[in-house]
Short mmCIF file of C-alpha atoms in Angstrom, two decimals:
data_model
loop_
_atom_site.label_atom_id
_atom_site.label_comp_id
_atom_site.label_asym_id
_atom_site.label_seq_id
_atom_site.Cartn_x
_atom_site.Cartn_y
_atom_site.Cartn_z
CA MET A 1 66.73 95.21 79.54
CA THR A 2 68.28 92.22 77.76
CA VAL A 3 69.67 89.25 79.67
CA TRP A 4 73.18 90.37 78.69
CA GLU A 5 72.59 93.88 80.01
CA TRP A 6 71.07 92.47 83.18
CA PHE A 7 74.00 90.14 83.72
CA GLU A 8 76.44 93.05 83.55
CA GLN A 9 74.40 95.49 85.63
CA ARG A 10 72.75 93.25 88.22
CA SER A 11 75.49 90.71 89.02
CA TYR A 12 77.38 91.60 92.19
CA HIS A 13 80.12 90.16 94.37
CA HIS A 14 79.73 89.87 98.12
CA ARG A 15 82.79 92.12 98.52
CA ASP A 16 80.72 94.96 97.06
CA PHE A 17 78.79 94.97 100.35
CA ARG A 18 81.60 94.35 102.85
CA ASP A 19 80.79 97.65 104.58
CA LEU A 20 77.69 95.91 105.93
CA ALA A 21 80.01 93.72 108.01
CA LEU A 22 81.40 96.74 109.86
CA PRO A 23 80.05 97.86 113.26
CA VAL A 24 76.87 99.89 113.04
CA ASN A 25 77.30 103.65 112.86
CA GLY A 26 73.74 104.82 113.43
CA VAL A 27 72.73 104.68 109.75
CA GLU A 28 69.10 103.67 109.39
CA ARG A 29 68.24 100.82 107.06
CA PRO A 30 65.28 98.54 106.42
CA SER A 31 64.74 95.83 109.00
CA THR A 32 65.71 92.30 108.01
CA THR A 33 64.62 88.76 108.83
CA LEU A 34 66.71 85.65 108.15
CA ILE A 35 64.81 82.35 107.92
CA PHE A 36 66.30 78.84 107.91
CA PRO A 37 63.97 76.01 106.84
CA ALA A 38 65.43 73.01 108.69
CA ARG A 39 65.10 69.23 108.63
CA ASN A 40 67.51 67.00 110.54
CA VAL A 41 70.42 69.47 110.47
CA ALA A 42 71.66 69.07 114.03
CA GLY A 43 75.19 68.72 112.70
CA SER A 44 75.23 72.11 110.96
CA ILE A 45 72.62 74.45 112.42
CA GLY A 46 74.60 75.30 115.56
CA GLY A 47 77.67 76.41 113.64
CA ILE A 48 75.58 78.43 111.20
CA LEU A 49 73.74 80.27 113.97
CA THR A 50 77.04 81.00 115.74
CA VAL A 51 78.25 82.76 112.59
CA VAL A 52 74.98 84.69 112.29
CA ALA A 53 75.12 85.70 115.98
CA GLY A 54 78.61 87.13 115.51
CA LEU A 55 77.48 89.28 112.59
CA GLN A 56 74.34 90.30 114.45
CA ALA A 57 76.22 91.36 117.59
CA ARG A 58 78.62 93.51 115.60
CA THR A 59 76.30 95.04 113.00
CA GLY A 60 72.70 94.42 114.08
CA LEU A 61 72.21 92.45 110.86
CA PRO A 62 69.86 90.60 110.64
CA ASP A 63 67.26 91.97 113.04
CA GLN A 64 65.36 88.69 113.37
CA VAL A 65 66.51 85.06 112.98
CA ILE A 66 63.95 82.29 112.52
CA VAL A 67 64.41 78.53 112.26
CA VAL A 68 61.32 76.72 110.98
CA ASP A 69 61.85 73.07 111.83
CA ALA A 70 60.21 70.00 110.30
CA ASP A 71 59.84 68.42 113.77
CA SER A 72 63.29 66.90 113.29
CA PRO A 73 63.95 63.94 115.61
CA ASP A 74 67.69 64.73 115.80
CA GLY A 75 67.29 67.74 118.11
CA THR A 76 67.61 70.46 115.48
CA ALA A 77 65.03 72.68 117.20
CA ASP A 78 66.69 72.44 120.63
CA ILE A 79 70.07 73.37 119.19
CA ALA A 80 68.61 76.33 117.30
CA ARG A 81 66.76 77.53 120.37
CA ALA A 82 69.93 77.30 122.47
CA HIS A 83 71.67 79.56 119.92
CA GLY A 84 69.04 82.29 120.33
CA ALA A 85 66.92 81.77 117.21
CA GLU A 86 63.14 82.01 117.16
CA VAL A 87 62.11 78.41 116.53
CA TYR A 88 58.80 77.29 115.07
CA SER A 89 57.53 73.91 114.04
CA GLU A 90 56.49 74.10 110.41
CA ASN A 91 53.26 72.36 111.41
CA GLU A 92 52.24 74.95 114.02
CA LEU A 93 52.39 77.82 111.54
CA MET A 94 49.29 78.36 109.38
CA PRO A 95 47.62 75.35 111.05
CA ASN A 96 44.40 75.79 109.06
CA TYR A 97 46.30 74.49 106.03
CA GLY A 98 47.05 71.14 107.65
CA PRO A 99 50.47 69.51 108.03
CA ALA A 100 53.31 71.16 106.12
CA GLN A 101 54.06 69.65 102.72
CA GLY A 102 57.80 70.03 102.38
CA LYS A 103 60.34 72.82 102.18
CA GLY A 104 58.36 75.30 100.09
CA ASP A 105 55.36 75.01 102.36
CA ALA A 106 57.55 75.61 105.43
CA MET A 107 58.96 78.74 103.78
CA TRP A 108 55.49 80.06 102.96
CA ARG A 109 54.28 79.51 106.51
CA SER A 110 57.40 81.05 108.06
CA LEU A 111 56.79 84.28 106.16
CA SER A 112 53.81 84.83 108.46
CA ALA A 113 56.22 85.09 111.42
CA ALA A 114 58.69 87.45 109.73
CA ARG A 115 58.79 91.06 110.91
CA GLY A 116 61.53 92.42 108.66
CA ASP A 117 61.00 94.74 105.70
CA ILE A 118 63.38 92.44 103.83
CA VAL A 119 63.19 88.66 104.26
CA MET A 120 66.06 86.32 103.47
CA PHE A 121 65.95 82.54 103.26
CA ALA A 122 68.99 80.28 103.59
CA ASP A 123 69.58 76.53 103.65
CA ALA A 124 70.49 75.05 107.01
CA ASP A 125 72.78 72.26 105.78
CA THR A 126 75.68 74.43 104.58
CA ALA A 127 79.01 73.10 105.84
CA ASP A 128 81.01 76.29 105.22
CA PHE A 129 78.53 79.03 106.14
CA ARG A 130 80.16 82.47 106.48
CA GLU A 131 79.02 85.98 107.34
CA HIS A 132 79.12 87.18 103.75
CA PHE A 133 76.40 84.68 102.90
CA VAL A 134 74.09 86.95 104.89
CA TYR A 135 75.27 90.47 104.12
CA GLY A 136 76.12 89.56 100.54
CA THR A 137 72.64 88.26 99.77
CA LEU A 138 70.95 91.18 101.54
CA GLY A 139 73.35 93.74 100.06
CA PRO A 140 71.62 94.62 96.77
CA LEU A 141 68.28 95.27 98.50
CA LEU A 142 69.87 97.38 101.21
CA ALA A 143 71.93 99.36 98.69
CA ASP A 144 69.37 99.94 95.92
CA PRO A 145 65.64 100.50 96.57
CA ALA A 146 64.91 99.55 92.95
CA ILE A 147 66.04 95.97 93.54
CA GLN A 148 63.26 93.82 94.91
CA PHE A 149 64.80 90.34 94.84
CA ALA A 150 68.36 88.98 95.08
CA LYS A 151 69.54 85.42 94.48
CA ALA A 152 72.79 83.89 95.67
CA ALA A 153 75.29 82.57 93.15
CA TYR A 154 78.24 80.31 93.93
CA ARG A 155 80.35 77.37 92.86
CA ARG A 156 79.04 74.00 94.01
CA PRO A 157 81.83 71.46 94.64
CA PHE A 158 80.89 67.80 94.78
CA ARG A 159 82.56 65.92 97.64
CA GLN A 160 82.60 62.15 97.99
CA GLY A 161 84.83 60.86 100.74
CA GLU A 162 88.19 62.58 100.37
CA GLU A 163 87.63 63.40 96.71
CA SER A 164 86.26 66.80 95.70
CA ILE A 165 85.24 67.96 92.22
CA ALA A 166 85.31 71.75 92.03
CA ASP A 167 82.08 72.22 90.05
CA GLY A 168 80.44 68.81 90.29
CA GLY A 169 77.51 69.84 92.51
CA GLY A 170 74.16 71.34 91.56
CA ARG A 171 73.19 68.51 89.23
CA VAL A 172 69.45 69.27 89.19
CA THR A 173 70.27 72.90 88.41
CA GLU A 174 72.58 72.10 85.51
CA LEU A 175 70.64 69.21 83.97
CA MET A 176 67.05 70.35 84.52
CA ALA A 177 66.51 73.93 85.74
CA LYS A 178 68.84 75.80 83.40
CA PRO A 179 67.71 74.04 80.20
CA LEU A 180 64.08 74.68 81.17
CA LEU A 181 64.68 78.38 81.79
CA ASN A 182 66.60 78.71 78.52
CA LEU A 183 63.68 77.18 76.66
CA PHE A 184 60.69 78.80 78.34
CA TYR A 185 62.07 81.83 80.21
CA PRO A 186 65.28 82.87 78.44
CA GLU A 187 65.19 86.20 80.27
CA LEU A 188 66.15 84.26 83.44
CA ALA A 189 69.02 82.35 81.83
CA GLY A 190 71.60 84.68 83.39
CA PHE A 191 71.07 83.34 86.92
CA VAL A 192 73.97 81.11 87.95
CA GLN A 193 72.04 79.28 90.67
CA PRO A 194 68.31 79.56 89.95
CA LEU A 195 67.56 76.86 92.55
CA ALA A 196 69.72 78.37 95.29
CA GLY A 197 68.13 78.24 98.72
CA GLU A 198 69.78 81.55 99.59
CA PHE A 199 67.79 84.53 98.37
CA ALA A 200 66.22 87.71 99.71
CA GLY A 201 63.18 89.73 98.77
CA ARG A 202 61.19 92.65 100.05
CA ARG A 203 58.40 91.36 102.25
CA GLU A 204 55.78 93.13 100.16
CA LEU A 205 56.97 91.22 97.09
CA LEU A 206 57.25 87.81 98.79
CA SER A 207 53.74 88.30 100.18
CA ALA A 208 52.44 88.94 96.65
CA VAL A 209 53.62 85.72 94.99
CA PRO A 210 52.47 82.12 95.49
CA PHE A 211 54.77 79.49 96.99
CA PHE A 212 55.00 75.96 95.62
CA THR A 213 55.43 73.25 98.18
CA GLY A 214 58.45 70.96 98.18
CA TYR A 215 61.30 71.46 95.74
CA GLY A 216 59.26 73.47 93.25
CA VAL A 217 59.49 76.57 95.42
CA GLU A 218 62.71 78.10 94.06
CA ILE A 219 62.04 77.86 90.33
CA GLY A 220 58.38 78.77 90.79
CA MET A 221 59.37 81.86 92.73
CA MET A 222 61.88 82.90 90.06
CA ILE A 223 59.16 82.81 87.42
CA ASP A 224 56.55 84.57 89.57
CA VAL A 225 58.94 87.26 90.83
CA PHE A 226 59.93 87.94 87.24
CA ALA A 227 56.27 88.37 86.37
CA GLU A 228 55.82 90.73 89.31
CA VAL A 229 58.84 93.06 89.13
CA GLY A 230 60.58 92.33 85.83
CA LEU A 231 64.21 91.49 85.23
CA ASP A 232 65.49 94.93 86.28
CA GLY A 233 64.04 94.35 89.76
CA MET A 234 66.13 91.21 90.26
CA ALA A 235 69.82 90.65 91.04
CA GLN A 236 72.36 87.95 91.89
CA VAL A 237 75.39 87.98 94.20
CA ASP A 238 78.53 85.86 93.93
CA LEU A 239 79.13 84.29 97.35
CA GLY A 240 82.17 82.27 96.31
CA THR A 241 81.82 78.58 97.13
CA ARG A 242 79.10 76.73 99.00
CA GLN A 243 79.38 73.16 100.26
CA ASN A 244 76.24 71.33 101.32
CA ARG A 245 75.22 67.72 101.80
CA HIS A 246 74.55 65.77 98.64
CA GLN A 247 71.50 63.76 97.69
CA GLN A 248 71.46 60.28 96.19
CA LEU A 249 70.77 60.07 92.45
CA ALA A 250 67.34 58.50 93.08
CA SER A 251 66.37 61.55 95.14
CA LEU A 252 67.69 63.95 92.51
CA THR A 253 65.52 62.45 89.79
CA ARG A 254 62.43 63.04 91.92
CA MET A 255 63.55 66.59 92.63
CA SER A 256 64.04 67.10 88.89
CA SER A 257 60.53 65.83 88.29
CA VAL A 258 59.10 68.45 90.64
CA VAL A 259 61.11 71.23 88.97
CA LEU A 260 59.86 70.10 85.56
CA ARG A 261 56.25 69.92 86.72
CA THR A 262 56.46 73.39 88.28
CA VAL A 263 57.53 74.93 84.98
CA ALA A 264 54.89 72.87 83.17
CA MET A 265 52.23 74.31 85.46
CA ARG A 266 53.36 77.85 84.69
CA GLU A 267 53.32 77.02 80.98
CA GLY A 268 49.82 75.56 81.09
CA LEU A 269 51.08 72.06 80.23
CA ALA A 270 50.56 70.18 83.48
CA GLN A 271 46.91 69.31 82.83
CA ARG A 272 47.31 67.77 79.39
CA VAL A 273 45.89 64.26 79.00
CA ILE A 274 47.13 61.54 76.69
CA ASP A 275 44.40 60.53 74.23
CA GLY A 276 42.81 57.12 74.54
CA ASP A 277 40.57 55.10 76.81
CA GLU A 278 42.80 52.12 77.48
CA PRO A 279 42.53 51.06 81.16
CA GLY A 280 45.55 52.03 83.20
CA LEU A 281 46.70 54.66 80.74
CA TRP A 282 49.12 57.10 82.36
CA GLU A 283 47.52 60.53 82.62
CA LEU A 284 49.19 63.80 83.57
CA ARG A 285 46.10 64.78 85.51
CA GLN A 286 47.67 62.93 88.48
CA PRO A 287 51.35 63.89 88.18
CA GLU A 288 51.99 63.61 91.93
CA THR A 289 52.72 59.91 91.34
CA TYR A 290 56.26 59.48 90.04
CA LEU A 291 57.21 56.11 88.57
CA HIS A 292 60.90 55.25 88.69
CA ALA A 293 62.20 52.16 86.90
CA VAL A 294 65.47 50.82 88.27
CA ALA A 295 67.78 47.85 87.77
CA THR A 296 68.92 46.06 90.93
CA GLU A 297 70.90 42.95 91.84
CA ASP A 298 67.57 41.16 92.19
CA GLY A 299 66.29 42.27 88.79
CA LEU A 300 64.23 45.12 87.39
CA ARG A 301 61.88 47.05 89.65
CA LEU A 302 59.28 49.77 89.16
CA ASP A 303 58.98 52.06 92.16
CA GLU A 304 56.13 54.45 92.80
CA HIS A 305 56.73 57.69 94.72
CA LEU A 306 54.38 60.42 95.87
CA ASN A 307 55.72 63.77 94.65
CA GLU A 308 52.94 66.11 95.69
CA LEU A 309 53.06 69.65 94.31
CA ILE A 310 50.72 72.19 95.87
CA GLU A 311 50.58 75.91 95.13
CA ARG A 312 50.01 78.02 98.23
CA PRO A 313 48.30 81.37 97.61
CA PRO A 314 50.08 84.70 98.03
CA LEU A 315 50.07 85.70 101.69
CA ALA A 316 48.67 89.06 100.61
CA ARG A 317 45.41 87.33 99.80
CA LEU A 318 44.86 86.38 103.41
CA THR A 319 43.51 89.78 104.38
CA GLY A 320 40.15 89.19 106.02
CA GLY A 321 39.37 88.57 109.66
CA THR A 322 42.16 86.98 111.68
CA ALA A 323 43.73 84.95 108.90
CA LEU A 324 47.29 86.09 109.58
CA MET A 325 47.02 86.21 113.35
CA ASN A 326 45.84 82.61 113.25
CA ALA A 327 49.06 81.75 111.46
CA LEU A 328 50.99 82.00 114.71
CA PRO A 329 50.41 79.87 117.78
CA ALA A 330 48.89 81.92 120.60
CA ALA A 331 52.04 81.61 122.71
CA ARG A 332 54.14 83.16 119.93
CA ARG A 333 52.00 86.19 119.10
CA ASN A 334 53.41 89.53 120.19
CA THR A 335 52.85 93.21 119.64
CA GLU A 336 55.56 93.39 117.00
CA PHE A 337 53.57 91.18 114.62
CA SER A 338 50.96 93.01 112.61
CA PRO A 339 48.66 91.48 110.00
CA GLY A 340 48.57 94.86 108.34
CA TYR A 341 52.20 95.18 107.38
CA PRO A 342 52.99 96.99 104.11
CA GLY A 343 51.93 95.04 101.04
CA ILE A 344 49.41 92.80 102.76
CA GLY A 345 46.46 94.75 101.48
CA GLY A 346 46.74 93.62 97.90
CA MET A 347 48.90 92.13 95.20
CA ARG A 348 50.34 94.40 92.58
CA ILE A 349 50.14 93.14 89.04
CA ARG A 350 53.11 94.00 86.84
CA ARG A 351 52.01 93.29 83.29
CA HIS A 352 54.88 92.42 80.97
CA LYS A 353 54.73 91.52 77.33
CA TYR A 354 56.19 88.07 78.03
CA LEU A 355 53.19 87.30 80.24
CA CYS A 356 50.81 87.66 77.33
CA ARG A 357 53.03 85.48 75.18
CA ARG A 358 52.77 82.75 77.83
CA ILE A 359 48.98 83.08 77.94
CA ARG A 360 48.67 82.86 74.16
CA ARG A 361 51.00 79.86 74.05
CA ALA A 362 48.97 78.07 76.72
CA ARG A 363 45.77 78.82 74.80
CA ALA A 364 47.25 77.34 71.62
CA LEU A 365 48.28 74.18 73.46
CA ARG A 366 44.84 73.82 75.01
CA ALA A 367 43.26 74.22 71.58
CA GLN A 368 45.43 71.40 70.26
CA ALA A 369 44.70 69.07 73.19
CA PRO A 370 41.34 69.99 74.72
CA GLY A 371 40.70 68.64 78.18
CA PRO A 372 39.08 69.60 81.45
CA PRO A 373 38.99 73.32 82.39
CA ARG A 374 42.32 74.65 83.66
CA PRO A 375 42.55 76.78 86.81
CA ARG A 376 43.62 80.35 86.22
CA PRO A 377 47.19 81.11 87.36
CA LEU A 378 47.42 82.68 90.77
CA TRP A 379 49.39 85.64 89.49
CA ALA A 380 46.33 86.74 87.53
CA ALA A 381 44.72 87.72 90.85
CA GLY A 382 41.25 87.00 89.59
CA MET A 383 41.77 88.54 86.15
CA SER A 384 41.21 86.53 83.01
CA GLY A 385 44.01 86.10 80.52
CA SER A 386 42.30 88.45 78.07
CA GLN A 387 41.99 91.14 80.75
CA VAL A 388 45.69 90.86 81.61
CA CYS A 389 46.72 91.11 77.97
CA ALA A 390 44.30 93.93 77.31
CA ALA A 391 45.91 95.93 80.10
CA ALA A 392 49.48 95.21 78.97
#
């Protein structure tokens, strides 16, 4: 399937699934979980959960609503709890992995509390959240068993004061993510919002892919899901327009850095070292330090930021003993949660020709710039690159 064919066959509109907004009529469907990673969103989370509760009361969709909170001091957790959501601190899930390291880590940990056959994630800072954000994103997976993963698509207006630019938002997406995908993963170039926080996947699939911490989670997941199910197993849904809070430019450049480094890791480039022994030479072996040169009223300044990027293993790997039961605090465990849910027993390896091209390209780069041994990618599930290619 070419990207053009995919774009025509796997691009939907939320109106295609408007029947999901009608009262339930006894038709059985896979169970669903909706998860909101949240940090200081007291101003928006209540309104969002009110919309979700209305859809849930009328249709039963979604079956489970989770808010995983970053211990927000603004009362986000209390508001979410008052609106009937299951609320977890991101730091009390998967406690053996230490404190949570950003959004992607919170998402990975929250998957351990999800009971639905299909799991959807959504941002909690949306100012115009509507019911079709939920049933639209879930729609392709509920309508077609062949679709394993669906990503939201929308217009991103940029609002500053009273002024609004219709398509001025999504700057990291337009200036960093899309050019990177066009260059390294052109098969994924048809996604309108590759960094969208709204997406849904079958729990078996989401348990089989690694999660990057922080802002690398969305683009890393796109690449890894593509490796797992192929382009024909993915879809996108037009949700119309989405308005969320905007970040300062200084924050966006750091986010862009994480997106770039995530793709570099998948391409085998993140460990390259600049030649030379000069003291203080900048080396990519420690890319978590991001240097940002700025001009201020007081002169030029060089800021140093910590942009840590950690790759959490697929949840399906945590199979032995009580690994998954330990993910939940004792007070939250219940009979509905089972560490043996479908897909947890092992990670399926879908071997596509593009995967071998990536391996060969990484080998060529390593041959040109030899350095310390590189860790094998997590999607290889213990197989060497030659074994993966041999099986392709």
